[in-house]
mmCIF file of C-alpha atoms in Angstrom:
data_model
loop_
_atom_site.group_PDB
_atom_site.id
_atom_site.type_symbol
_atom_site.label_atom_id
_atom_site.label_comp_id
_atom_site.label_asym_id
_atom_site.label_seq_id
_atom_site.Cartn_x
_atom_site.Cartn_y
_atom_site.Cartn_z
ATOM 1 C CA UNK H 20 -44.271 51.295 -71.964
ATOM 2 C CA UNK H 21 -46.181 54.265 -73.391
ATOM 3 C CA UNK H 22 -44.998 55.859 -76.544
ATOM 4 C CA UNK H 23 -45.289 59.340 -78.112
ATOM 5 C CA UNK H 24 -47.962 57.844 -80.385
ATOM 6 C CA UNK H 25 -49.983 56.645 -77.381
ATOM 7 C CA UNK H 26 -49.916 60.046 -75.802
ATOM 8 C CA UNK H 27 -50.896 61.745 -79.135
ATOM 9 C CA UNK H 28 -53.976 59.489 -79.386
ATOM 10 C CA UNK H 29 -54.991 60.086 -75.780
ATOM 11 C CA UNK H 30 -54.544 63.909 -76.027
ATOM 12 C CA UNK H 31 -55.951 64.177 -79.596
ATOM 13 C CA UNK H 32 -52.911 65.890 -81.081
ATOM 14 C CA UNK H 33 -50.188 64.896 -83.549
ATOM 15 C CA UNK H 34 -47.187 62.829 -82.401
ATOM 16 C CA UNK H 35 -44.937 65.689 -83.625
ATOM 17 C CA UNK H 36 -46.698 68.162 -81.348
ATOM 18 C CA UNK H 37 -46.380 65.772 -78.402
ATOM 19 C CA UNK H 38 -42.698 65.344 -78.920
ATOM 20 C CA UNK H 39 -42.114 69.154 -79.120
ATOM 21 C CA UNK H 40 -44.268 69.816 -76.080
ATOM 22 C CA UNK H 41 -42.470 67.218 -73.940
ATOM 23 C CA UNK H 42 -39.102 68.484 -75.106
ATOM 24 C CA UNK H 43 -40.184 72.057 -74.056
ATOM 25 C CA UNK H 44 -39.784 73.433 -77.673
ATOM 26 C CA UNK H 45 -40.234 77.192 -77.096
ATOM 27 C CA UNK H 46 -40.814 77.716 -80.886
ATOM 28 C CA UNK H 47 -44.024 75.751 -80.787
ATOM 29 C CA UNK H 48 -47.071 77.951 -80.836
ATOM 30 C CA UNK H 49 -49.907 76.063 -79.023
ATOM 31 C CA UNK H 50 -52.253 76.976 -76.258
ATOM 32 C CA UNK H 51 -51.533 76.237 -72.571
ATOM 33 C CA UNK H 52 -54.626 74.031 -72.565
ATOM 34 C CA UNK H 53 -53.237 71.880 -75.357
ATOM 35 C CA UNK H 54 -49.901 71.517 -73.486
ATOM 36 C CA UNK H 55 -51.772 70.644 -70.330
ATOM 37 C CA UNK H 56 -53.667 67.883 -72.184
ATOM 38 C CA UNK H 57 -50.452 66.364 -73.365
ATOM 39 C CA UNK H 58 -48.862 66.575 -69.838
ATOM 40 C CA UNK H 59 -51.939 64.980 -68.257
ATOM 41 C CA UNK H 60 -51.939 62.245 -70.973
ATOM 42 C CA UNK H 61 -48.254 61.463 -70.337
ATOM 43 C CA UNK H 62 -48.849 61.266 -66.601
ATOM 44 C CA UNK H 63 -51.903 59.039 -67.011
ATOM 45 C CA UNK H 64 -50.019 56.641 -69.270
ATOM 46 C CA UNK H 65 -46.945 56.666 -66.959
ATOM 47 C CA UNK H 66 -44.696 57.971 -69.779
ATOM 48 C CA UNK H 67 -41.037 58.385 -69.008
ATOM 49 C CA UNK H 68 -38.881 60.188 -71.422
ATOM 50 C CA UNK H 69 -35.701 58.211 -72.265
ATOM 51 C CA UNK H 70 -32.572 59.793 -70.957
ATOM 52 C CA UNK H 71 -30.422 61.138 -73.755
ATOM 53 C CA UNK H 72 -27.118 59.473 -74.108
ATOM 54 C CA UNK H 73 -24.150 61.172 -75.694
ATOM 55 C CA UNK H 74 -21.398 59.264 -77.403
ATOM 56 C CA UNK H 75 -18.814 59.772 -74.721
ATOM 57 C CA UNK H 76 -21.061 58.194 -72.094
ATOM 58 C CA UNK H 77 -21.799 55.086 -74.114
ATOM 59 C CA UNK H 78 -19.703 52.151 -73.201
ATOM 60 C CA UNK H 79 -19.251 49.609 -75.928
ATOM 61 C CA UNK H 80 -18.013 46.212 -74.828
ATOM 62 C CA UNK H 81 -15.992 44.076 -77.267
ATOM 63 C CA UNK H 82 -15.184 40.416 -76.569
ATOM 64 C CA UNK H 83 -12.901 38.549 -78.893
ATOM 65 C CA UNK H 84 -13.156 34.813 -78.844
ATOM 66 C CA UNK H 85 -9.384 34.528 -79.737
ATOM 67 C CA UNK H 86 -6.631 35.344 -77.338
ATOM 68 C CA UNK H 87 -4.559 38.362 -78.114
ATOM 69 C CA UNK H 88 -1.709 36.121 -79.383
ATOM 70 C CA UNK H 89 -4.069 34.076 -81.674
ATOM 71 C CA UNK H 90 -5.607 37.279 -83.002
ATOM 72 C CA UNK H 91 -2.207 38.440 -84.295
ATOM 73 C CA UNK H 92 -2.028 35.178 -86.303
ATOM 74 C CA UNK H 93 -5.438 35.613 -87.828
ATOM 75 C CA UNK H 94 -5.874 38.833 -89.690
ATOM 76 C CA UNK H 95 -9.599 38.160 -90.222
ATOM 77 C CA UNK H 96 -10.636 38.592 -86.564
ATOM 78 C CA UNK H 97 -8.192 41.311 -85.939
ATOM 79 C CA UNK H 98 -9.789 43.355 -88.884
ATOM 80 C CA UNK H 99 -13.186 42.865 -87.374
ATOM 81 C CA UNK H 100 -12.119 44.290 -84.013
ATOM 82 C CA UNK H 101 -10.190 47.178 -85.674
ATOM 83 C CA UNK H 102 -13.363 48.036 -87.628
ATOM 84 C CA UNK H 103 -15.328 48.294 -84.311
ATOM 85 C CA UNK H 104 -12.677 50.277 -82.505
ATOM 86 C CA UNK H 105 -12.110 52.707 -85.367
ATOM 87 C CA UNK H 106 -15.905 53.364 -85.326
ATOM 88 C CA UNK H 107 -15.741 54.008 -81.596
ATOM 89 C CA UNK H 108 -12.750 56.308 -81.750
ATOM 90 C CA UNK H 109 -14.254 58.316 -84.614
ATOM 91 C CA UNK H 110 -17.549 58.742 -82.679
ATOM 92 C CA UNK H 111 -15.933 59.274 -79.211
ATOM 93 C CA UNK H 112 -17.485 56.031 -77.841
ATOM 94 C CA UNK H 113 -15.884 54.419 -74.791
ATOM 95 C CA UNK H 114 -14.444 50.941 -75.343
ATOM 96 C CA UNK H 115 -14.385 48.047 -72.904
ATOM 97 C CA UNK H 116 -12.197 45.392 -74.369
ATOM 98 C CA UNK H 117 -11.868 41.778 -73.318
ATOM 99 C CA UNK H 118 -10.519 38.513 -74.740
ATOM 100 C CA UNK H 119 -12.218 35.204 -73.841
ATOM 101 C CA UNK H 120 -8.716 33.994 -72.665
ATOM 102 C CA UNK H 121 -8.873 36.684 -69.924
ATOM 103 C CA UNK H 122 -9.540 34.956 -66.534
ATOM 104 C CA UNK H 123 -12.151 37.652 -65.578
ATOM 105 C CA UNK H 124 -13.499 38.634 -68.975
ATOM 106 C CA UNK H 125 -17.192 38.388 -67.887
ATOM 107 C CA UNK H 126 -16.457 40.740 -64.986
ATOM 108 C CA UNK H 127 -14.688 43.231 -67.309
ATOM 109 C CA UNK H 128 -17.763 43.477 -69.551
ATOM 110 C CA UNK H 129 -20.374 43.867 -66.848
ATOM 111 C CA UNK H 130 -20.596 47.755 -67.157
ATOM 112 C CA UNK H 131 -21.047 47.776 -70.922
ATOM 113 C CA UNK H 132 -24.115 49.582 -72.387
ATOM 114 C CA UNK H 133 -23.729 47.521 -75.546
ATOM 115 C CA UNK H 134 -21.836 44.322 -76.347
ATOM 116 C CA UNK H 135 -20.297 42.979 -79.492
ATOM 117 C CA UNK H 136 -19.161 39.373 -79.472
ATOM 118 C CA UNK H 137 -16.611 38.490 -82.213
ATOM 119 C CA UNK H 138 -16.269 34.898 -83.257
ATOM 120 C CA UNK H 139 -17.682 31.559 -81.967
ATOM 121 C CA UNK H 140 -19.167 30.906 -78.559
ATOM 122 C CA UNK H 141 -20.996 28.080 -76.783
ATOM 123 C CA UNK H 142 -24.684 28.221 -75.965
ATOM 124 C CA UNK H 143 -23.791 28.731 -72.281
ATOM 125 C CA UNK H 144 -21.526 31.611 -73.111
ATOM 126 C CA UNK H 145 -24.217 33.230 -75.277
ATOM 127 C CA UNK H 146 -26.676 33.015 -72.295
ATOM 128 C CA UNK H 147 -24.100 34.600 -69.986
ATOM 129 C CA UNK H 148 -23.488 37.514 -72.401
ATOM 130 C CA UNK H 149 -27.248 38.179 -72.682
ATOM 131 C CA UNK H 150 -27.445 38.313 -68.850
ATOM 132 C CA UNK H 151 -24.696 40.944 -68.888
ATOM 133 C CA UNK H 152 -26.213 43.120 -71.525
ATOM 134 C CA UNK H 153 -29.454 42.897 -73.480
ATOM 135 C CA UNK H 154 -28.126 45.222 -76.250
ATOM 136 C CA UNK H 155 -25.915 42.735 -77.963
ATOM 137 C CA UNK H 156 -24.630 41.815 -81.487
ATOM 138 C CA UNK H 157 -22.843 38.702 -82.551
ATOM 139 C CA UNK H 158 -20.318 38.927 -85.412
ATOM 140 C CA UNK H 159 -19.295 35.963 -87.520
ATOM 141 C CA UNK H 160 -21.575 33.588 -85.613
ATOM 142 C CA UNK H 161 -25.049 32.371 -86.507
ATOM 143 C CA UNK H 162 -27.131 32.245 -83.271
ATOM 144 C CA UNK H 163 -30.287 30.117 -83.692
ATOM 145 C CA UNK H 164 -32.231 32.352 -81.248
ATOM 146 C CA UNK H 165 -34.203 34.749 -83.491
ATOM 147 C CA UNK H 166 -34.269 37.359 -80.708
ATOM 148 C CA UNK H 167 -30.562 37.958 -81.068
ATOM 149 C CA UNK H 168 -28.872 40.199 -83.702
ATOM 150 C CA UNK H 169 -26.240 38.510 -85.787
ATOM 151 C CA UNK H 170 -24.013 39.779 -88.657
ATOM 152 C CA UNK H 171 -22.186 37.171 -90.679
ATOM 153 C CA UNK H 172 -20.470 36.727 -94.131
ATOM 154 C CA UNK H 173 -22.755 35.273 -96.826
ATOM 155 C CA UNK H 174 -20.791 31.990 -97.092
ATOM 156 C CA UNK H 175 -23.253 30.394 -99.469
ATOM 157 C CA UNK H 176 -22.836 33.208 -101.890
ATOM 158 C CA UNK H 177 -19.131 33.264 -101.468
ATOM 159 C CA UNK H 178 -18.504 29.552 -101.895
ATOM 160 C CA UNK H 179 -20.728 29.454 -104.962
ATOM 161 C CA UNK H 180 -18.839 32.373 -106.404
ATOM 162 C CA UNK H 181 -15.559 30.607 -106.012
ATOM 163 C CA UNK H 182 -16.656 27.226 -107.281
ATOM 164 C CA UNK H 183 -18.526 28.745 -110.224
ATOM 165 C CA UNK H 184 -15.201 30.364 -111.117
ATOM 166 C CA UNK H 185 -13.286 27.127 -110.903
ATOM 167 C CA UNK H 186 -15.800 25.092 -112.779
ATOM 168 C CA UNK H 187 -15.943 27.708 -115.583
ATOM 169 C CA UNK H 188 -12.240 27.125 -115.941
ATOM 170 C CA UNK H 189 -13.047 23.505 -116.500
ATOM 171 C CA UNK H 190 -12.275 22.077 -113.042
ATOM 172 C CA UNK H 191 -14.336 19.135 -111.901
ATOM 173 C CA UNK H 192 -12.098 17.356 -109.373
ATOM 174 C CA UNK H 193 -11.790 20.043 -106.640
ATOM 175 C CA UNK H 194 -10.539 19.471 -103.050
ATOM 176 C CA UNK H 195 -11.643 21.375 -99.952
ATOM 177 C CA UNK H 196 -9.170 22.387 -97.249
ATOM 178 C CA UNK H 197 -10.707 23.536 -93.985
ATOM 179 C CA UNK H 198 -10.269 23.790 -90.303
ATOM 180 C CA UNK H 199 -12.097 22.450 -87.351
ATOM 181 C CA UNK H 200 -12.957 24.935 -84.533
ATOM 182 C CA UNK H 201 -14.251 24.232 -81.044
ATOM 183 C CA UNK H 202 -16.308 26.102 -78.473
ATOM 184 C CA UNK H 203 -17.190 25.393 -74.826
ATOM 185 C CA UNK H 204 -16.434 21.818 -73.805
ATOM 186 C CA UNK H 205 -14.809 20.796 -77.115
ATOM 187 C CA UNK H 206 -18.021 21.306 -79.048
ATOM 188 C CA UNK H 207 -17.166 21.545 -82.761
ATOM 189 C CA UNK H 208 -18.431 24.431 -84.819
ATOM 190 C CA UNK H 209 -20.087 23.771 -88.170
ATOM 191 C CA UNK H 210 -18.321 25.488 -91.100
ATOM 192 C CA UNK H 211 -20.970 26.641 -93.550
ATOM 193 C CA UNK H 212 -18.362 26.818 -96.271
ATOM 194 C CA UNK H 213 -17.815 23.105 -96.054
ATOM 195 C CA UNK H 214 -21.548 22.315 -96.191
ATOM 196 C CA UNK H 215 -22.051 24.571 -99.217
ATOM 197 C CA UNK H 216 -19.014 23.068 -100.887
ATOM 198 C CA UNK H 217 -20.335 19.518 -100.412
ATOM 199 C CA UNK H 218 -23.837 20.436 -101.712
ATOM 200 C CA UNK H 219 -22.407 22.223 -104.683
ATOM 201 C CA UNK H 220 -20.022 19.400 -105.786
ATOM 202 C CA UNK H 221 -22.736 16.740 -105.415
ATOM 203 C CA UNK H 222 -25.101 18.814 -107.541
ATOM 204 C CA UNK H 223 -22.537 19.435 -110.231
ATOM 205 C CA UNK H 224 -21.125 15.863 -110.229
ATOM 206 C CA UNK H 225 -23.868 13.399 -109.131
ATOM 207 C CA UNK H 226 -22.124 10.259 -107.643
ATOM 208 C CA UNK H 227 -18.857 12.041 -107.030
ATOM 209 C CA UNK H 228 -17.501 11.960 -103.473
ATOM 210 C CA UNK H 229 -16.198 15.432 -102.552
ATOM 211 C CA UNK H 230 -12.549 15.576 -101.464
ATOM 212 C CA UNK H 231 -12.628 16.993 -97.977
ATOM 213 C CA UNK H 232 -9.611 17.579 -95.759
ATOM 214 C CA UNK H 233 -9.768 19.274 -92.351
ATOM 215 C CA UNK H 234 -7.167 20.358 -89.859
ATOM 216 C CA UNK H 235 -6.612 23.700 -88.229
ATOM 217 C CA UNK H 236 -6.778 27.241 -89.794
ATOM 218 C CA UNK H 237 -3.007 27.598 -90.067
ATOM 219 C CA UNK H 238 -0.345 27.630 -92.764
ATOM 220 C CA UNK H 239 1.299 24.499 -91.349
ATOM 221 C CA UNK H 240 -1.966 22.623 -91.465
ATOM 222 C CA UNK H 241 -2.518 23.686 -95.046
ATOM 223 C CA UNK H 242 0.905 22.345 -95.929
ATOM 224 C CA UNK H 243 0.248 19.096 -94.210
ATOM 225 C CA UNK H 244 -3.186 18.458 -95.782
ATOM 226 C CA UNK H 245 -1.788 19.327 -99.202
ATOM 227 C CA UNK H 246 1.036 16.817 -98.749
ATOM 228 C CA UNK H 247 -1.685 14.140 -98.107
ATOM 229 C CA UNK H 248 -3.608 15.194 -101.211
ATOM 230 C CA UNK H 249 -0.550 14.961 -103.450
ATOM 231 C CA UNK H 250 0.043 11.377 -102.328
ATOM 232 C CA UNK H 251 -3.372 10.390 -103.620
ATOM 233 C CA UNK H 252 -3.468 8.236 -106.734
ATOM 234 C CA UNK H 253 -5.838 10.630 -108.428
ATOM 235 C CA UNK H 254 -5.030 14.255 -107.637
ATOM 236 C CA UNK H 255 -7.433 17.166 -107.859
ATOM 237 C CA UNK H 256 -6.928 19.823 -110.462
ATOM 238 C CA UNK H 257 -7.939 22.616 -108.048
ATOM 239 C CA UNK H 258 -8.031 23.282 -104.328
ATOM 240 C CA UNK H 259 -10.433 25.536 -102.502
ATOM 241 C CA UNK H 260 -9.205 26.576 -99.087
ATOM 242 C CA UNK H 261 -11.355 28.022 -96.333
ATOM 243 C CA UNK H 262 -8.685 30.623 -95.418
ATOM 244 C CA UNK H 263 -5.757 32.299 -97.083
ATOM 245 C CA UNK H 264 -3.441 30.864 -94.333
ATOM 246 C CA UNK H 265 -4.415 27.390 -95.462
ATOM 247 C CA UNK H 266 -3.775 28.398 -99.091
ATOM 248 C CA UNK H 267 -0.303 29.663 -98.332
ATOM 249 C CA UNK H 268 0.662 26.236 -96.809
ATOM 250 C CA UNK H 269 -0.919 24.355 -99.725
ATOM 251 C CA UNK H 270 0.994 26.463 -102.232
ATOM 252 C CA UNK H 271 4.321 25.730 -100.615
ATOM 253 C CA UNK H 272 3.563 22.002 -100.456
ATOM 254 C CA UNK H 273 2.683 21.995 -104.199
ATOM 255 C CA UNK H 274 5.936 23.740 -105.119
ATOM 256 C CA UNK H 275 7.973 21.519 -102.803
ATOM 257 C CA UNK H 276 6.576 18.568 -104.677
ATOM 258 C CA UNK H 277 7.871 20.010 -107.936
ATOM 259 C CA UNK H 278 4.474 20.907 -109.339
ATOM 260 C CA UNK H 279 3.435 24.294 -110.780
ATOM 261 C CA UNK H 280 0.636 26.660 -109.813
ATOM 262 C CA UNK H 281 -1.702 27.078 -111.733
ATOM 263 C CA UNK H 282 -0.479 24.826 -114.542
ATOM 264 C CA UNK H 283 -0.728 21.588 -112.538
ATOM 265 C CA UNK H 284 -3.042 22.628 -109.706
ATOM 266 C CA UNK H 285 -5.076 25.771 -109.145
ATOM 267 C CA UNK H 286 -5.474 27.186 -105.657
ATOM 268 C CA UNK H 287 -8.088 29.613 -104.402
ATOM 269 C CA UNK H 288 -8.193 31.157 -100.941
ATOM 270 C CA UNK H 289 -10.642 32.853 -98.651
ATOM 271 C CA UNK H 290 -10.398 36.262 -96.705
ATOM 272 C CA UNK H 291 -8.076 38.204 -99.102
ATOM 273 C CA UNK H 292 -5.496 39.047 -96.486
ATOM 274 C CA UNK H 293 -2.694 41.521 -97.384
ATOM 275 C CA UNK H 294 -0.162 38.760 -97.983
ATOM 276 C CA UNK H 295 -2.311 37.080 -100.703
ATOM 277 C CA UNK H 296 -1.370 39.726 -103.247
ATOM 278 C CA UNK H 297 2.389 39.017 -102.663
ATOM 279 C CA UNK H 298 2.560 35.264 -102.932
ATOM 280 C CA UNK H 299 4.166 33.685 -106.004
ATOM 281 C CA UNK H 300 1.940 33.344 -107.937
ATOM 282 C CA UNK H 301 -0.374 36.003 -106.419
ATOM 283 C CA UNK H 302 -3.385 34.177 -104.746
ATOM 284 C CA UNK H 303 -6.810 34.303 -106.261
ATOM 285 C CA UNK H 304 -9.080 34.565 -103.190
ATOM 286 C CA UNK H 305 -12.530 35.479 -101.895
ATOM 287 C CA UNK H 306 -12.638 38.872 -100.275
ATOM 288 C CA UNK H 307 -14.414 38.759 -96.981
ATOM 289 C CA UNK H 308 -14.916 42.423 -95.699
ATOM 290 C CA UNK H 309 -14.075 41.833 -92.179
ATOM 291 C CA UNK H 310 -13.246 45.426 -91.308
ATOM 292 C CA UNK H 311 -16.549 46.582 -92.736
ATOM 293 C CA UNK H 312 -18.376 43.857 -90.640
ATOM 294 C CA UNK H 313 -16.911 45.368 -87.450
ATOM 295 C CA UNK H 314 -18.045 48.874 -88.625
ATOM 296 C CA UNK H 315 -21.523 47.683 -89.409
ATOM 297 C CA UNK H 316 -21.806 45.837 -86.132
ATOM 298 C CA UNK H 317 -20.649 48.841 -84.033
ATOM 299 C CA UNK H 318 -22.909 51.282 -85.905
ATOM 300 C CA UNK H 319 -25.982 49.038 -85.417
ATOM 301 C CA UNK H 320 -25.276 48.507 -81.773
ATOM 302 C CA UNK H 321 -24.910 52.201 -81.045
ATOM 303 C CA UNK H 322 -27.752 53.419 -83.200
ATOM 304 C CA UNK H 323 -30.259 50.798 -81.929
ATOM 305 C CA UNK H 324 -29.384 51.849 -78.421
ATOM 306 C CA UNK H 325 -29.972 55.567 -79.102
ATOM 307 C CA UNK H 326 -33.220 54.898 -80.927
ATOM 308 C CA UNK H 327 -34.445 52.196 -78.514
ATOM 309 C CA UNK H 328 -34.596 49.592 -81.315
ATOM 310 C CA UNK H 329 -35.562 46.239 -79.910
ATOM 311 C CA UNK H 330 -36.207 44.308 -83.069
ATOM 312 C CA UNK H 331 -33.289 41.969 -83.781
ATOM 313 C CA UNK H 332 -31.510 41.900 -87.131
ATOM 314 C CA UNK H 333 -30.212 38.855 -89.039
ATOM 315 C CA UNK H 334 -27.907 40.133 -91.806
ATOM 316 C CA UNK H 335 -25.314 38.705 -94.112
ATOM 317 C CA UNK H 336 -22.518 40.505 -95.920
ATOM 318 C CA UNK H 337 -21.747 39.612 -99.498
ATOM 319 C CA UNK H 338 -18.219 38.669 -100.509
ATOM 320 C CA UNK H 339 -16.521 39.100 -103.840
ATOM 321 C CA UNK H 340 -13.863 37.291 -105.868
ATOM 322 C CA UNK H 341 -10.376 38.757 -106.354
ATOM 323 C CA UNK H 342 -8.845 37.222 -109.485
ATOM 324 C CA UNK H 343 -5.117 37.028 -109.443
ATOM 325 C CA UNK H 344 -2.695 34.281 -110.819
ATOM 326 C CA UNK H 345 -3.123 31.096 -108.857
ATOM 327 C CA UNK H 346 -6.049 29.722 -110.880
ATOM 328 C CA UNK H 347 -5.817 28.480 -114.518
ATOM 329 C CA UNK H 348 -7.890 26.703 -117.091
ATOM 330 C CA UNK H 349 -7.728 22.891 -117.208
ATOM 331 C CA UNK H 350 -5.690 21.871 -120.209
#
């Protein structure tokens, strides 16, 4: 497809002049002969000016991998979607919303000019989304295809930040509480936080077998896993959880066992949900800017469409530690 630069080279004028001539800029003072050269070059190169698209005509599709009910239980994915939708409302962009649990969600999204996919999806689903819309962004999912734009949290930076904090407090025996998620035909999703945790602990303590416990990303699961940990002969001095919901359950199990936080066991969460500031003690956690991720994703999708950007983007958002009262120094 011919560009403004191609026409400028063919006609022997500047790209700026070509743009103003093709847009019928009356303030441009050039001869009719120069204008004709530009028009002839555009015709020869089969140049077609992109149709301008105003905000109100742009239809942004949003597909959430959680059901509406599940989303209410997981503040993280809800915040991502709210970030996207607030961007759309502020910029008068049409929204086409779908949940993967909807029976006809692919049909709902077929008229989208841009598509944001929130969460985890199978390879087959990724292929289906691309067929629906080439202008696509995946949020919170690493897609191996380098031709697809993805925006994720920097889990390596985040986990290292949390573990550095715990080790600086003197903790060496640290347990990991995580959840197992599935896509497609019960295909498990790799949790980068777990991989980073294992790598970190092995590097810090050669020969030490990391304490890994996995269930679901729920408060009940956090409680159950913590109960199992507390029955171990040698208990950890700290617990790193892959979500605040898991941390809430773990904290209750510790208290029900008659132990104190952080005097007996330190607990650190992940996400920094609103409730984390109101637990007793208040939960130290990693802040994952989910709302901002939604805003960034929507902004990139809309802008790339308007500017005809075809180069994909692979970006990671840094997280930061919120120090509260649930972690203490090893005595």
